[in-house]
mmCIF file of C-alpha atoms in Angstrom:
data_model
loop_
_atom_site.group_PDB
_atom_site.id
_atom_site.type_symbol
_atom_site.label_atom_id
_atom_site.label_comp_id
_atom_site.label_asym_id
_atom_site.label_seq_id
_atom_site.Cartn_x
_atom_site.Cartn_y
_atom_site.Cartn_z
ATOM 1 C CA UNK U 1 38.672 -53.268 -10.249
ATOM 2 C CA UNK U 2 38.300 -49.466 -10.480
ATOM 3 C CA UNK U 3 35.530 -50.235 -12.764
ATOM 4 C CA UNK U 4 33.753 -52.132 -10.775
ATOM 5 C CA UNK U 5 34.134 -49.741 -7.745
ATOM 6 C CA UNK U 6 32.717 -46.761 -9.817
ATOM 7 C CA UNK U 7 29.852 -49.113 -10.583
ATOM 8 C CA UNK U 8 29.004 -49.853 -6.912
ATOM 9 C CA UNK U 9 29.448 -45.973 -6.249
ATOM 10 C CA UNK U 10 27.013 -44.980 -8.655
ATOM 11 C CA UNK U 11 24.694 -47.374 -7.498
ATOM 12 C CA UNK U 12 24.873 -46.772 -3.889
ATOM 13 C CA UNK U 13 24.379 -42.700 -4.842
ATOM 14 C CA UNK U 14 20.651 -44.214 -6.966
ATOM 15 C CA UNK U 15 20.402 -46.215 -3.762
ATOM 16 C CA UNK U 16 20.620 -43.474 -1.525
ATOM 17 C CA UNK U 17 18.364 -41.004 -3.594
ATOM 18 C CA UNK U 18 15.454 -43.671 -3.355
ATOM 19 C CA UNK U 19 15.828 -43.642 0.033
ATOM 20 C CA UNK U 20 14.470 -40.375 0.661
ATOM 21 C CA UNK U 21 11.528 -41.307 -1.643
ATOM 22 C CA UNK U 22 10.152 -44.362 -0.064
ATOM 23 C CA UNK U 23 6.839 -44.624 0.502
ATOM 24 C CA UNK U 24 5.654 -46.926 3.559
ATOM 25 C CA UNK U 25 2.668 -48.818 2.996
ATOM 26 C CA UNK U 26 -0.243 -48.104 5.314
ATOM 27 C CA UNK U 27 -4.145 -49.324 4.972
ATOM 28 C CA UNK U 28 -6.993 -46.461 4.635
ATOM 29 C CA UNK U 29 -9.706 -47.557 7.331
ATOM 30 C CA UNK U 30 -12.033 -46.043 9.809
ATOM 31 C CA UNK U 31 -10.013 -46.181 13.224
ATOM 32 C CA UNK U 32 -12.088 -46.728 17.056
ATOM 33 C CA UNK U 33 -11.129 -45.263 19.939
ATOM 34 C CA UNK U 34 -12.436 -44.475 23.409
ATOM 35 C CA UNK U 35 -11.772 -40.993 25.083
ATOM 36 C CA UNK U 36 -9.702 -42.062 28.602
ATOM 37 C CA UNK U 37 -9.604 -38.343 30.563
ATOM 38 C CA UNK U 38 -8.108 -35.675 28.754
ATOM 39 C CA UNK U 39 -6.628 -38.256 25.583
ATOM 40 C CA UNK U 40 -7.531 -41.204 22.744
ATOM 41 C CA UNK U 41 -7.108 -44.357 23.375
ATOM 42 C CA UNK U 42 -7.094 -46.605 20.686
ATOM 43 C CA UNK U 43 -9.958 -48.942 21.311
ATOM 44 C CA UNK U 44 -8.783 -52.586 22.502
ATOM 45 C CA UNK U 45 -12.427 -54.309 20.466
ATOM 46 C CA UNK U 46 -14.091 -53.231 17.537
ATOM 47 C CA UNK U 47 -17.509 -51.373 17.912
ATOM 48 C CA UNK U 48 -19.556 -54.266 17.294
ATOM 49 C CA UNK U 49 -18.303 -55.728 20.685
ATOM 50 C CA UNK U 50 -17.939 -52.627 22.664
ATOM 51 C CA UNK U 51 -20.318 -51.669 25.152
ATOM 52 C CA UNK U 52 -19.825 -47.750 26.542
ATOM 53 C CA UNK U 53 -21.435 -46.644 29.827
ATOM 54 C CA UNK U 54 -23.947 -43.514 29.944
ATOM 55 C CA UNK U 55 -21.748 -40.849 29.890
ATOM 56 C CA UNK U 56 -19.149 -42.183 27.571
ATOM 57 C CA UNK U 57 -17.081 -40.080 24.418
ATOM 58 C CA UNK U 58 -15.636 -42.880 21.967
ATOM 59 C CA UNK U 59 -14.027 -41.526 18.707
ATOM 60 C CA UNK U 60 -14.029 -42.775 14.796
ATOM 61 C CA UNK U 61 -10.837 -41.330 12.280
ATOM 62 C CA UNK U 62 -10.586 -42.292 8.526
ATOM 63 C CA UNK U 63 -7.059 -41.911 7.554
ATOM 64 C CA UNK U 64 -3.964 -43.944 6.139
ATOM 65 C CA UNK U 65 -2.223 -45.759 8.679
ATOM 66 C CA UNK U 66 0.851 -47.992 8.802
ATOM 67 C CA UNK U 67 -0.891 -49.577 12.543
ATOM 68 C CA UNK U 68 -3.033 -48.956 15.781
ATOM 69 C CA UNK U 69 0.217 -46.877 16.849
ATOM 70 C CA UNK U 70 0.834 -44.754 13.927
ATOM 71 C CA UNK U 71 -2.981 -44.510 13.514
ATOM 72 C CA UNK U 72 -4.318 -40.211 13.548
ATOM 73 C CA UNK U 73 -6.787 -39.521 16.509
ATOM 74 C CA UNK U 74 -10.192 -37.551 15.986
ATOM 75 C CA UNK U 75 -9.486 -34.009 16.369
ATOM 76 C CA UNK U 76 -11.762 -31.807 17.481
ATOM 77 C CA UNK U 77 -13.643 -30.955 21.035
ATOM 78 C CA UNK U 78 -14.193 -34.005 22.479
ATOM 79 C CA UNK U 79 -16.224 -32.889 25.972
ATOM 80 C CA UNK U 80 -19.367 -35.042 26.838
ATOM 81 C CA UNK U 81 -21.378 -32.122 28.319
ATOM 82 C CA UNK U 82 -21.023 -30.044 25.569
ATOM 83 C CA UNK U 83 -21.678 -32.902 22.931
ATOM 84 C CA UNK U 84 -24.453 -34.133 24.834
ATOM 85 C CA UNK U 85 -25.872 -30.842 26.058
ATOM 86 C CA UNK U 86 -28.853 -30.683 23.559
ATOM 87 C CA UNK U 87 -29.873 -34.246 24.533
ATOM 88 C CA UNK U 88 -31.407 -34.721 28.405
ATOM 89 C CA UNK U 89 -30.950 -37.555 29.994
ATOM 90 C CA UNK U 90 -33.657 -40.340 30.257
ATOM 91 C CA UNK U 91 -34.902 -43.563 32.391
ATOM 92 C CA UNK U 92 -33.826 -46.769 31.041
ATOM 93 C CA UNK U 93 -31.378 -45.086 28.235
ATOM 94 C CA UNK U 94 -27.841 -44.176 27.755
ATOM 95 C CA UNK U 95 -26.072 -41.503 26.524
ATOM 96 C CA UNK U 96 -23.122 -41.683 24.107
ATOM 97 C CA UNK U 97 -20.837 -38.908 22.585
ATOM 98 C CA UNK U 98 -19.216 -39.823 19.512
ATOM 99 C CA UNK U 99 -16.688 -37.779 17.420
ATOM 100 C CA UNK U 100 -16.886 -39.011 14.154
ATOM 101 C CA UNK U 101 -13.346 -37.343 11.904
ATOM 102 C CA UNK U 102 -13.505 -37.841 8.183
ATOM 103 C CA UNK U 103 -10.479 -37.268 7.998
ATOM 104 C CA UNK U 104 -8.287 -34.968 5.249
ATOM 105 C CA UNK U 105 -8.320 -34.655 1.766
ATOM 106 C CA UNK U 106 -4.915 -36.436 1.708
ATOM 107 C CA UNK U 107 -6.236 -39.727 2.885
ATOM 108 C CA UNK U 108 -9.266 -39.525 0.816
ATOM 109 C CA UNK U 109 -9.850 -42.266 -1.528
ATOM 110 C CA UNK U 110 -9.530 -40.917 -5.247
ATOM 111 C CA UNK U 111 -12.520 -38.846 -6.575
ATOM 112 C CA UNK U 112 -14.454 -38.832 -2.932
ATOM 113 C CA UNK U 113 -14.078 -35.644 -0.978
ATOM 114 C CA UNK U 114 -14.090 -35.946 3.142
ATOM 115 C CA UNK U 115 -17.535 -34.432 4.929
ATOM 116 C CA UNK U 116 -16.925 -31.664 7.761
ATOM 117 C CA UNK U 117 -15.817 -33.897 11.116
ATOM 118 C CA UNK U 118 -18.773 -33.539 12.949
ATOM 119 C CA UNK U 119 -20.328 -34.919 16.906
ATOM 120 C CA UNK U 120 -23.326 -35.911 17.970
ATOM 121 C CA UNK U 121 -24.892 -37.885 20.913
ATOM 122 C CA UNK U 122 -26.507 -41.446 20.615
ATOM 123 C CA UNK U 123 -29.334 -42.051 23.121
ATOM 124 C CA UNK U 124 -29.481 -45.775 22.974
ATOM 125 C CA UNK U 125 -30.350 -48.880 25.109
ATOM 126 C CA UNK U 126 -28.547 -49.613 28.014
ATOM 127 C CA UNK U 127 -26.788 -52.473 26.564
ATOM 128 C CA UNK U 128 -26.071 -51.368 22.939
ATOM 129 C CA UNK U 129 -22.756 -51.348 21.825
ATOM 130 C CA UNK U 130 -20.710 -48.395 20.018
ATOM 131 C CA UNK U 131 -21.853 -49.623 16.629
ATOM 132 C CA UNK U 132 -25.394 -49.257 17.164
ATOM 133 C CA UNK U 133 -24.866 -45.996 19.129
ATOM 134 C CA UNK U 134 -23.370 -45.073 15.335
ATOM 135 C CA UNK U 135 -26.010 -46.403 13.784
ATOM 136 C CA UNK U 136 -28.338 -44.077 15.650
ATOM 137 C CA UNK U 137 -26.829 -41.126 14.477
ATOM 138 C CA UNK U 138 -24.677 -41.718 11.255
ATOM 139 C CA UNK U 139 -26.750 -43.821 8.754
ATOM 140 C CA UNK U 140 -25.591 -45.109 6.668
ATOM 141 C CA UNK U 141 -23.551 -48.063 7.731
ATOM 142 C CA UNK U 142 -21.235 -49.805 5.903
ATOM 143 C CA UNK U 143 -19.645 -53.218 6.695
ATOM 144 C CA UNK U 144 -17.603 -55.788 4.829
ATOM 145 C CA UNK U 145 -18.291 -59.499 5.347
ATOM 146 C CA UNK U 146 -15.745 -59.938 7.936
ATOM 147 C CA UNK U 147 -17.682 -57.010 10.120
ATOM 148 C CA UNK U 148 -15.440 -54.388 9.429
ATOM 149 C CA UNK U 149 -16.681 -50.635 9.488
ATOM 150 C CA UNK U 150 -15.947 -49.260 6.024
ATOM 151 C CA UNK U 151 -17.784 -46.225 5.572
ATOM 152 C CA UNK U 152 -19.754 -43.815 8.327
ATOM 153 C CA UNK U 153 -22.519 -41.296 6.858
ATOM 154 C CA UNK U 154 -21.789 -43.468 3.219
ATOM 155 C CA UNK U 155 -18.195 -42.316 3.476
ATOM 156 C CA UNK U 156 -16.272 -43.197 1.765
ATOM 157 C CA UNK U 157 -18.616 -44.741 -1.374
ATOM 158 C CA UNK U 158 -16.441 -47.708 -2.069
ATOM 159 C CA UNK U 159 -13.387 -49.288 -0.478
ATOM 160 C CA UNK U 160 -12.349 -51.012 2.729
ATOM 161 C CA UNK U 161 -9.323 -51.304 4.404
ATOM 162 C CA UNK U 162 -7.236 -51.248 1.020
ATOM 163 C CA UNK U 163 -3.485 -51.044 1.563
ATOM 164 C CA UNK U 164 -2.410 -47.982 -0.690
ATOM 165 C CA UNK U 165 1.563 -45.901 -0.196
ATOM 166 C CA UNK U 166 1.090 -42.778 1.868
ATOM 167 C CA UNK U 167 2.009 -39.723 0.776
ATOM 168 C CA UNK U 168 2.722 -37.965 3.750
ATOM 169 C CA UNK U 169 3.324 -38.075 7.508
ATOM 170 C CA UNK U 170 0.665 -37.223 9.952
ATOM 171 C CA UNK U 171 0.175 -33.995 11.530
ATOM 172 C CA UNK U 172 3.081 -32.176 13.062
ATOM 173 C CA UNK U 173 1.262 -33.060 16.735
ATOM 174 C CA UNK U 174 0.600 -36.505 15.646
ATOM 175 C CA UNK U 175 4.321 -37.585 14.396
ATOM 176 C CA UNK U 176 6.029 -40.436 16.128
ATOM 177 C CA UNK U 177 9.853 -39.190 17.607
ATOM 178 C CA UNK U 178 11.457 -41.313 15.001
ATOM 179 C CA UNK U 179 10.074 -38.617 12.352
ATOM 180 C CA UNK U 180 12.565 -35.779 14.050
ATOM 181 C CA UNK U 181 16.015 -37.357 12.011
ATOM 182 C CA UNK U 182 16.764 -39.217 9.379
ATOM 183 C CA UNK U 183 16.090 -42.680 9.141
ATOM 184 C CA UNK U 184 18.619 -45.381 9.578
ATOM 185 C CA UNK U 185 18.396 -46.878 6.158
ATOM 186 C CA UNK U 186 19.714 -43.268 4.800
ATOM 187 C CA UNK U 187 21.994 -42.638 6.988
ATOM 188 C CA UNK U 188 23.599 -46.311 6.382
ATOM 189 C CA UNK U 189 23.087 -45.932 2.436
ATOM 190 C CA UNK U 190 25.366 -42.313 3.034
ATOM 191 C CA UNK U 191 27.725 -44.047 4.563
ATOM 192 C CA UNK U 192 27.815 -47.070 1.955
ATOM 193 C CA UNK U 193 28.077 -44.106 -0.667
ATOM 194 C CA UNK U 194 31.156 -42.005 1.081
ATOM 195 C CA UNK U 195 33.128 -45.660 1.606
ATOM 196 C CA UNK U 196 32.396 -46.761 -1.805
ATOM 197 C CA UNK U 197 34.072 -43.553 -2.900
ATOM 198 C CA UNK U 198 36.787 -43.779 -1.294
ATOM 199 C CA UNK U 199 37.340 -47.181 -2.439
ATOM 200 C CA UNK U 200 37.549 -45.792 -5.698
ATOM 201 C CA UNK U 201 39.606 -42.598 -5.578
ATOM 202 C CA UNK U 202 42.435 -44.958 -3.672
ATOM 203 C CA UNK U 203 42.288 -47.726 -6.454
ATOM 204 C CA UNK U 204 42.548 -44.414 -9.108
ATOM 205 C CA UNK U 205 45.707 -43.429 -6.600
ATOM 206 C CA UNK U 206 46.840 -47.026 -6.487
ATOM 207 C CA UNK U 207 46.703 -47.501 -10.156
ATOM 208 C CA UNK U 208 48.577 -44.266 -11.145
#
């Protein structure tokens, strides 16, 4: 019995030391989003379907993310006048301000380095949507056959949407509040660890 109990001790403490080493999986991608005031808002349709008004800031991030609410947001300026400022207005056209955010070298795919984040301003048809605003301004395009956006500006070379383990959180300003403690799962493996020892040091006791 006190065997056994040292055996489930040690394994709770190998237990408990993986926990602080897990990686969650997340998918690299190109996130959409549409600028709503002062924020990001991560965009309801993809950019193939989306059709912004003259006037409009929409947003593209490449990073690894677990989902749409752990996904990072474009950084950067974000202002329509200022991104649009070198390009007048004109009949029977829109204007469209995109931030496009390579993202970090962190969340770059292995060998590929990420391009400066840059803006620029798509003067399009009235009725094009967000992808062919892109297209106007960030050739080339890259698509898998399912019409997802895998690479803006040819980056990144190869990949789409592959799940891969992240390696770290985002930014400090982009954490969720579940990132301020520790998780559950520790915090129930210490407690499996300190119960587990006491098991044992009573059956030692108990034995003597």
């Amino acid at each position: 019995m006190i065997r056994r109990a040292l055996l489930l001790f040690l394994a709770s403490l190998l237990l408990c030391a993986g926990a602080g080493q897990a990686q969650a999986a997340g998918y690299r991608y190109w996130s959409f989003w549409e600028r709503d005031g002062d924020h990001w808002v991560y965009a309801t349709q993809g950019p193939s379907l989306a059709r912004p008004s003259d006037g409009d800031v929409q947003g593209f991030r490449f990073a690894v993310s677990e989902d749409s609410a752990n996904a990072a947001r474009p950084r950067g300026k974000a202002d329509f006048a200022t991104i649009c400022a070198k390009t007048p207005a004109q009949d029977g056209r829109k204007r469209v301000a995109l931030v496009i955010d390579f993202g970090t070298p962190a969340d770059a795919p292995g060998g590929e380095t990420p391009p400066a984040a840059r803006t620029a301003c798509a003067r399009v048809s009235p009725d094009a949507t967000t992808a062919e605003a892109l297209a106007a301004v960030a050739k080339p395009l890259r698509y898998d056959t399912d019409a997802l956006l895998c690479a803006i500006s040819g980056y990144p070379e190869k990949g789409c949407g592959e799940q891969v383990s992240q390696r770290q959180k985002p930014a400090a300003e982009e954490k969720s509040p579940s990132d301020d403690g520790p998780s559950l799962g520790l915090v129930a493996g210490i407690a499996v660890v300190v119960f587990l020892g006491g098991a044992a040091i009573w059956q030692v006791r108990r034995r003597g």
